[in-house]
mmCIF file of C-alpha atoms in Angstrom:
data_model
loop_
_atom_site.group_PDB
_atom_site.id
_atom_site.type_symbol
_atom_site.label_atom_id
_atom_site.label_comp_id
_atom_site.label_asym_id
_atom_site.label_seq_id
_atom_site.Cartn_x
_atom_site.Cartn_y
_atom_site.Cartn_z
ATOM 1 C CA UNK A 1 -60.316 38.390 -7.753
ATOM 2 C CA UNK A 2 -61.124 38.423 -11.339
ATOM 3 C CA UNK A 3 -60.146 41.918 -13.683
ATOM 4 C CA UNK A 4 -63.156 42.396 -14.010
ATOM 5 C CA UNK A 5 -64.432 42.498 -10.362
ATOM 6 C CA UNK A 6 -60.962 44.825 -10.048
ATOM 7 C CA UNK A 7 -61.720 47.142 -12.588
ATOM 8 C CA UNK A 8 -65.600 48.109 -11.193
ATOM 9 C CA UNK A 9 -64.473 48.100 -7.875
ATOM 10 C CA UNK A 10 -61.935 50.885 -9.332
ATOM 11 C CA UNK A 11 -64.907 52.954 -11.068
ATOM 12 C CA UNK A 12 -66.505 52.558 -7.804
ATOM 13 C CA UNK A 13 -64.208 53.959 -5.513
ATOM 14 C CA UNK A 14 -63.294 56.915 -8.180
ATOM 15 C CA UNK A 15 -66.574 57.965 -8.150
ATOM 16 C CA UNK A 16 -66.888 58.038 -4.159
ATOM 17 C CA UNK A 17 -63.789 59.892 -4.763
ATOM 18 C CA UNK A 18 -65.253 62.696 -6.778
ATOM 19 C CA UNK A 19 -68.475 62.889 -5.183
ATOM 20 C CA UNK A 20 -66.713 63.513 -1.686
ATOM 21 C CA UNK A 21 -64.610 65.880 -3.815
ATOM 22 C CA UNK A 22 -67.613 67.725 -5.529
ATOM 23 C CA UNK A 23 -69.355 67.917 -1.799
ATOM 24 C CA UNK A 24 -66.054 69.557 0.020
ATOM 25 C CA UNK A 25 -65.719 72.036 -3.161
ATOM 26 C CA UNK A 26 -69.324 72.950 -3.096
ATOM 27 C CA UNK A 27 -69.104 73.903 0.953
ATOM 28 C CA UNK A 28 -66.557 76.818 -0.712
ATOM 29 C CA UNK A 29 -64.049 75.808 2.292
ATOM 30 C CA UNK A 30 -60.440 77.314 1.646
ATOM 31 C CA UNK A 31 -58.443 75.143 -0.489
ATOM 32 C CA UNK A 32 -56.104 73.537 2.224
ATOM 33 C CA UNK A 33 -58.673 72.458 4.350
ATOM 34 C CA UNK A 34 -60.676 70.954 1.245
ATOM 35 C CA UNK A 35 -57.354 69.519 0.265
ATOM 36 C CA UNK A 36 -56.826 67.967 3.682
ATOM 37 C CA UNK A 37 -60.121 66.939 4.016
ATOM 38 C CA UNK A 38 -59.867 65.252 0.452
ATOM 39 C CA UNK A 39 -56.655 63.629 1.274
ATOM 40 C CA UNK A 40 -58.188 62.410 3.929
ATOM 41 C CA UNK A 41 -61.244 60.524 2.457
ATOM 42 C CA UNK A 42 -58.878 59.100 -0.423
ATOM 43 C CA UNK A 43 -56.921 57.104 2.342
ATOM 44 C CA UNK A 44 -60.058 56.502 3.742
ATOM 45 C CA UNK A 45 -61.508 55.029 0.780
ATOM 46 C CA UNK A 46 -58.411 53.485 -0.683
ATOM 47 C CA UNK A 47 -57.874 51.523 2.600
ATOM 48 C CA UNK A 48 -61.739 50.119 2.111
ATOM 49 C CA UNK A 49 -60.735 49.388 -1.336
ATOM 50 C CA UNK A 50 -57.614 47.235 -0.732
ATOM 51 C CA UNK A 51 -59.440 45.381 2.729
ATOM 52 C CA UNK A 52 -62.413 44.245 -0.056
ATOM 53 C CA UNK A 53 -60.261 43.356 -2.971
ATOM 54 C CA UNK A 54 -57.948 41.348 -1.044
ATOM 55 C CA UNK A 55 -60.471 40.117 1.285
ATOM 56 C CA UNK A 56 -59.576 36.254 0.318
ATOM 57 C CA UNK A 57 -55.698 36.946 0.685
ATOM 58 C CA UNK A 58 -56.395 38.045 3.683
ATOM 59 C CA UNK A 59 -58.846 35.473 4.919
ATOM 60 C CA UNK A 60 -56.023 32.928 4.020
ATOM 61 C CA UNK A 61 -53.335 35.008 5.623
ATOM 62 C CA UNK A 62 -55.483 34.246 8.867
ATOM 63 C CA UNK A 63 -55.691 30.646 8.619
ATOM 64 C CA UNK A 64 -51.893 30.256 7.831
ATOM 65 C CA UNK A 65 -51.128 32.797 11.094
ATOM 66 C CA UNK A 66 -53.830 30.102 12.999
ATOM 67 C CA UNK A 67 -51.992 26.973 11.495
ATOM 68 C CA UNK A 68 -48.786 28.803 13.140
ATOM 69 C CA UNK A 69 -50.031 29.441 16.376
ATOM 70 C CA UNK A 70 -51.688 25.658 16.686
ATOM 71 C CA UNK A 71 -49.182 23.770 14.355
ATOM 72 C CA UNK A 72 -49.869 21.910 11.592
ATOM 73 C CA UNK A 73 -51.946 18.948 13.185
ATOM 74 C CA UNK A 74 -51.361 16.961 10.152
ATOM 75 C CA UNK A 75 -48.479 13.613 11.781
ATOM 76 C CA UNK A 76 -45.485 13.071 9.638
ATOM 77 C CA UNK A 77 -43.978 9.455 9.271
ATOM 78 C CA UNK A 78 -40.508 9.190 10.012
ATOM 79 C CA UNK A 79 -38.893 6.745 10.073
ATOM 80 C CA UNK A 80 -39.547 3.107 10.254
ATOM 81 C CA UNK A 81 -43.434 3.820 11.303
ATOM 82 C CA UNK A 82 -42.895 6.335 13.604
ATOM 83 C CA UNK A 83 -45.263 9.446 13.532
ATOM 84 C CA UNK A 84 -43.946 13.223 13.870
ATOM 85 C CA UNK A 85 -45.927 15.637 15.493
ATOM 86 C CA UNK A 86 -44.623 19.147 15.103
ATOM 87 C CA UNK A 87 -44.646 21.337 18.577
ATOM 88 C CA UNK A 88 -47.142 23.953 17.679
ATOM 89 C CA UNK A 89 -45.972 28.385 18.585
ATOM 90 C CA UNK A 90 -48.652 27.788 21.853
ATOM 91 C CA UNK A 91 -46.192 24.932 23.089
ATOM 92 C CA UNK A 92 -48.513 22.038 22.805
ATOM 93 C CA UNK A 93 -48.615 18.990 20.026
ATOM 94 C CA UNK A 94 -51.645 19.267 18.250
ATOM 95 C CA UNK A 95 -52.455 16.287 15.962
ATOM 96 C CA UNK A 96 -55.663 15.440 13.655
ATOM 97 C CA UNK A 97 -56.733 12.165 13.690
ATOM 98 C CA UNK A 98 -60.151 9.942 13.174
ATOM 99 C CA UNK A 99 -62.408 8.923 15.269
ATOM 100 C CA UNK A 100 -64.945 5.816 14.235
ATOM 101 C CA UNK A 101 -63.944 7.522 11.032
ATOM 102 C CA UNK A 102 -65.017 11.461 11.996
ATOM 103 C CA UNK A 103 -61.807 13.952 11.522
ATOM 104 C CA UNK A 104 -60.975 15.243 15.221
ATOM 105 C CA UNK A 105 -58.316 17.445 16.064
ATOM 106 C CA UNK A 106 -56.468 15.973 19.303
ATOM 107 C CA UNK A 107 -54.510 17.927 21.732
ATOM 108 C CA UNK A 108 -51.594 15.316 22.940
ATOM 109 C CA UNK A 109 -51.693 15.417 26.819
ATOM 110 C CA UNK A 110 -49.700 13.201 28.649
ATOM 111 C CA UNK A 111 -51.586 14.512 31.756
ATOM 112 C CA UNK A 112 -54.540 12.913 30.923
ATOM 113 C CA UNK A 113 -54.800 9.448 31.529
ATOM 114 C CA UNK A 114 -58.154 8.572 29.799
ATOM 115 C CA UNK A 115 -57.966 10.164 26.133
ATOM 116 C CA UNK A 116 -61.477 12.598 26.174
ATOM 117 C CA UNK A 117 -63.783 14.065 24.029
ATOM 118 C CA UNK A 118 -66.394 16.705 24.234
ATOM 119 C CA UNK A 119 -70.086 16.021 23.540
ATOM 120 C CA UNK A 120 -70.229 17.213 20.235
ATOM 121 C CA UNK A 121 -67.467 15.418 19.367
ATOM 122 C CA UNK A 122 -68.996 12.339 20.509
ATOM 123 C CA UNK A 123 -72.320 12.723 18.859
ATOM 124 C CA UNK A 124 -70.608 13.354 15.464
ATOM 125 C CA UNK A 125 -68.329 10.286 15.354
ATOM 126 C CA UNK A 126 -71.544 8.241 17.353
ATOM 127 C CA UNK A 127 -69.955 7.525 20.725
ATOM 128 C CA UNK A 128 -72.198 6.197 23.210
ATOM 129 C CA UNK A 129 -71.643 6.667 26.942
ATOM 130 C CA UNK A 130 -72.051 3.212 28.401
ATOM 131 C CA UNK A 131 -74.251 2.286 31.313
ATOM 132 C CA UNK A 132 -73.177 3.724 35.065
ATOM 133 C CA UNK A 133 -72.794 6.600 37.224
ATOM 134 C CA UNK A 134 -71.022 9.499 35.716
ATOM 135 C CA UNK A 135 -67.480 9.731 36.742
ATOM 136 C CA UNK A 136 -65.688 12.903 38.490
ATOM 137 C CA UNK A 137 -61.952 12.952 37.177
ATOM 138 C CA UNK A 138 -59.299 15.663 37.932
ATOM 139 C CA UNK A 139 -58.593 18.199 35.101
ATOM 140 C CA UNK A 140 -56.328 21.260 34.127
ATOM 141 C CA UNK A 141 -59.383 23.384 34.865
ATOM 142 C CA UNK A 142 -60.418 21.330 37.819
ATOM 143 C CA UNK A 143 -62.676 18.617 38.470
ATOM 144 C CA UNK A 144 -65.375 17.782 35.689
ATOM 145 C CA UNK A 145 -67.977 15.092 35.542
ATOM 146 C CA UNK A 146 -67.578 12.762 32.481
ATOM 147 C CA UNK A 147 -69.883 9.889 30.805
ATOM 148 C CA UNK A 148 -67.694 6.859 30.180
ATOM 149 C CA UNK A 149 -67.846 5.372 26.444
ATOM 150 C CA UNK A 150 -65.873 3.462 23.854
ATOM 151 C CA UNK A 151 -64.078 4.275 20.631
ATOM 152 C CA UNK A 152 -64.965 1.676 17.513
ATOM 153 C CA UNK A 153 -61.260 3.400 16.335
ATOM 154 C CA UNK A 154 -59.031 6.042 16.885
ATOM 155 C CA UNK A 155 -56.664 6.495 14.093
ATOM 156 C CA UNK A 156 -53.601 8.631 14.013
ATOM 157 C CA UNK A 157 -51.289 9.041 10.856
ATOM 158 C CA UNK A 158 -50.942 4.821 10.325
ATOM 159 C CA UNK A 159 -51.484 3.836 13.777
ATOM 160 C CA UNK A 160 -54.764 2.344 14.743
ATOM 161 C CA UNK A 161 -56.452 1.498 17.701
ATOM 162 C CA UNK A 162 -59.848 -0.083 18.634
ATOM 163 C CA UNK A 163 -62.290 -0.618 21.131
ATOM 164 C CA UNK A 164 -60.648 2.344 23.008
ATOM 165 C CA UNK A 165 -62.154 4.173 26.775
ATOM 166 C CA UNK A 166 -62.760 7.648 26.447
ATOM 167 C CA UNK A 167 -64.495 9.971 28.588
ATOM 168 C CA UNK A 168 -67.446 12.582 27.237
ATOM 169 C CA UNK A 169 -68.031 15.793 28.694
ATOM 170 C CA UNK A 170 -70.031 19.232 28.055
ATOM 171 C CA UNK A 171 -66.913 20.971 30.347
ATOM 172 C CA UNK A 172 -64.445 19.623 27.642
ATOM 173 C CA UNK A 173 -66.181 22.756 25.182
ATOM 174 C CA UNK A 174 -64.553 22.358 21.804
ATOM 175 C CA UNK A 175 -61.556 20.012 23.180
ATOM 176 C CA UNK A 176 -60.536 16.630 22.607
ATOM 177 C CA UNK A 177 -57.682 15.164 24.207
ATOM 178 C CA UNK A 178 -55.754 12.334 23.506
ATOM 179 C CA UNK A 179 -54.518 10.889 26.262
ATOM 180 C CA UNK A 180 -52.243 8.472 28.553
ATOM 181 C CA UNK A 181 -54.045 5.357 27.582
ATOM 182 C CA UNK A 182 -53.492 6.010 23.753
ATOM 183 C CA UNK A 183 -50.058 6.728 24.494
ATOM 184 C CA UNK A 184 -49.283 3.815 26.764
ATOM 185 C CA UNK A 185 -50.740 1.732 23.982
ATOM 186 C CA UNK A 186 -47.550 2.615 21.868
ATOM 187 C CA UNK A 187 -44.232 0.613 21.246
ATOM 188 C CA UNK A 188 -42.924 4.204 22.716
ATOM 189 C CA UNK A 189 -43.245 7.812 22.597
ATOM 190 C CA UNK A 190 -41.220 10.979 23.080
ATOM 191 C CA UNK A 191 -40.295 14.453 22.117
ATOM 192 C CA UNK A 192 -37.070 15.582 20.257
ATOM 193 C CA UNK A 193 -36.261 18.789 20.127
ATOM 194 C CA UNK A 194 -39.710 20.173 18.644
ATOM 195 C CA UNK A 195 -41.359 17.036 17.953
ATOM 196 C CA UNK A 196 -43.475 14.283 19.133
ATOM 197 C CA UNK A 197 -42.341 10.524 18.526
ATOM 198 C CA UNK A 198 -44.994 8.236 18.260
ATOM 199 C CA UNK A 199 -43.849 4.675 17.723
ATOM 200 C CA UNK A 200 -46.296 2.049 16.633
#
């Protein structure tokens, strides 16, 4: 915040200050209870004050404490062309990636065999679902009915894959999983320690 925004927000609080102050005085209260009272209001205000003067600082506090909880999404090479996928604090590998050149953040979920999206998703990076019945398909949360489609591209860190199945659902909400045949799709893939190997 600029010195100037620092310095009004200062003349601003001191006069809440002394109006408060001029009220409790004027009420002819005895001194420790106006004194209490006073204190009282000065926390009050000077909490306010810090909150809104550090409102960015603490706006960006709470997306590094979210980038902690989720892990940093963004793959690592290592070596040769391997990617790196730190475990996130929630236990999971969370990864960003592209699809048909739309940003998507992709839970890695060996569980899954068919990598899925949710609707929005799919209407942002233009994935069609294809002609057919809808499918029913065994989840964590039970079982869901999913449109089939394809992927143009799915691109994590350097490695690229086209023409890829994926499965579209409202019951996904806001997820999008990457799944078995992604991973199956790789020279190999494992976890060390805290990370996720993904080998081209």
């Amino acid at each position: 915040m600029k010195d100037g925004d620092q310095a009004a927000n200062f003349l601003w609080l001191l006069a809440a200050i002394v109006l408060v102050g001029s009220s409790l005085f004027s009420r002819r209260l005895p001194f420790g209870s106006v004194l209490k009272m006073l204190l009282s209001w000065v926390l009050i205000f000077g909490a306010a004050f810090i909150i809104f003067t550090m409102k960015d600082d603490f706006a960006d506090l709470g997306r590094r404490l979210l980038t902690d909880v989720r892990g940093d999404a963004t793959p690592v090479a290592g070596a040769g062309q391997e990617i790196r996928i730190r475990q996130a604090l929630d236990g999971h590998f969370w990864v960003d990636g592209t699809l048909n050149g739309q940003k998507v953040r992709f839970l890695v979920d060996s569980g899954a065999t068919t990598t899925s999206i949710s609707t929005e998703t799919a209407k942002r990076a233009g994935v069609s679902a294809r002609g057919g019945l809808p499918a029913l398909v065994q989840t964590a949360n039970g079982i869901v009915t999913v449109q089939r489609g394809r992927a143009e591209s799915l691109v994590v860190g350097d490695i690229r894959r086209e023409n890829l199945a994926v499965h579209m659902s409202d019951a996904f909400g806001d997820m999008n999983v990457l799944g078995m045949n992604f991973l199956s799709s790789l020279s190999g893939w494992g976890v060390e320690g805290r990370w996720l190997i993904l080998k081209p």
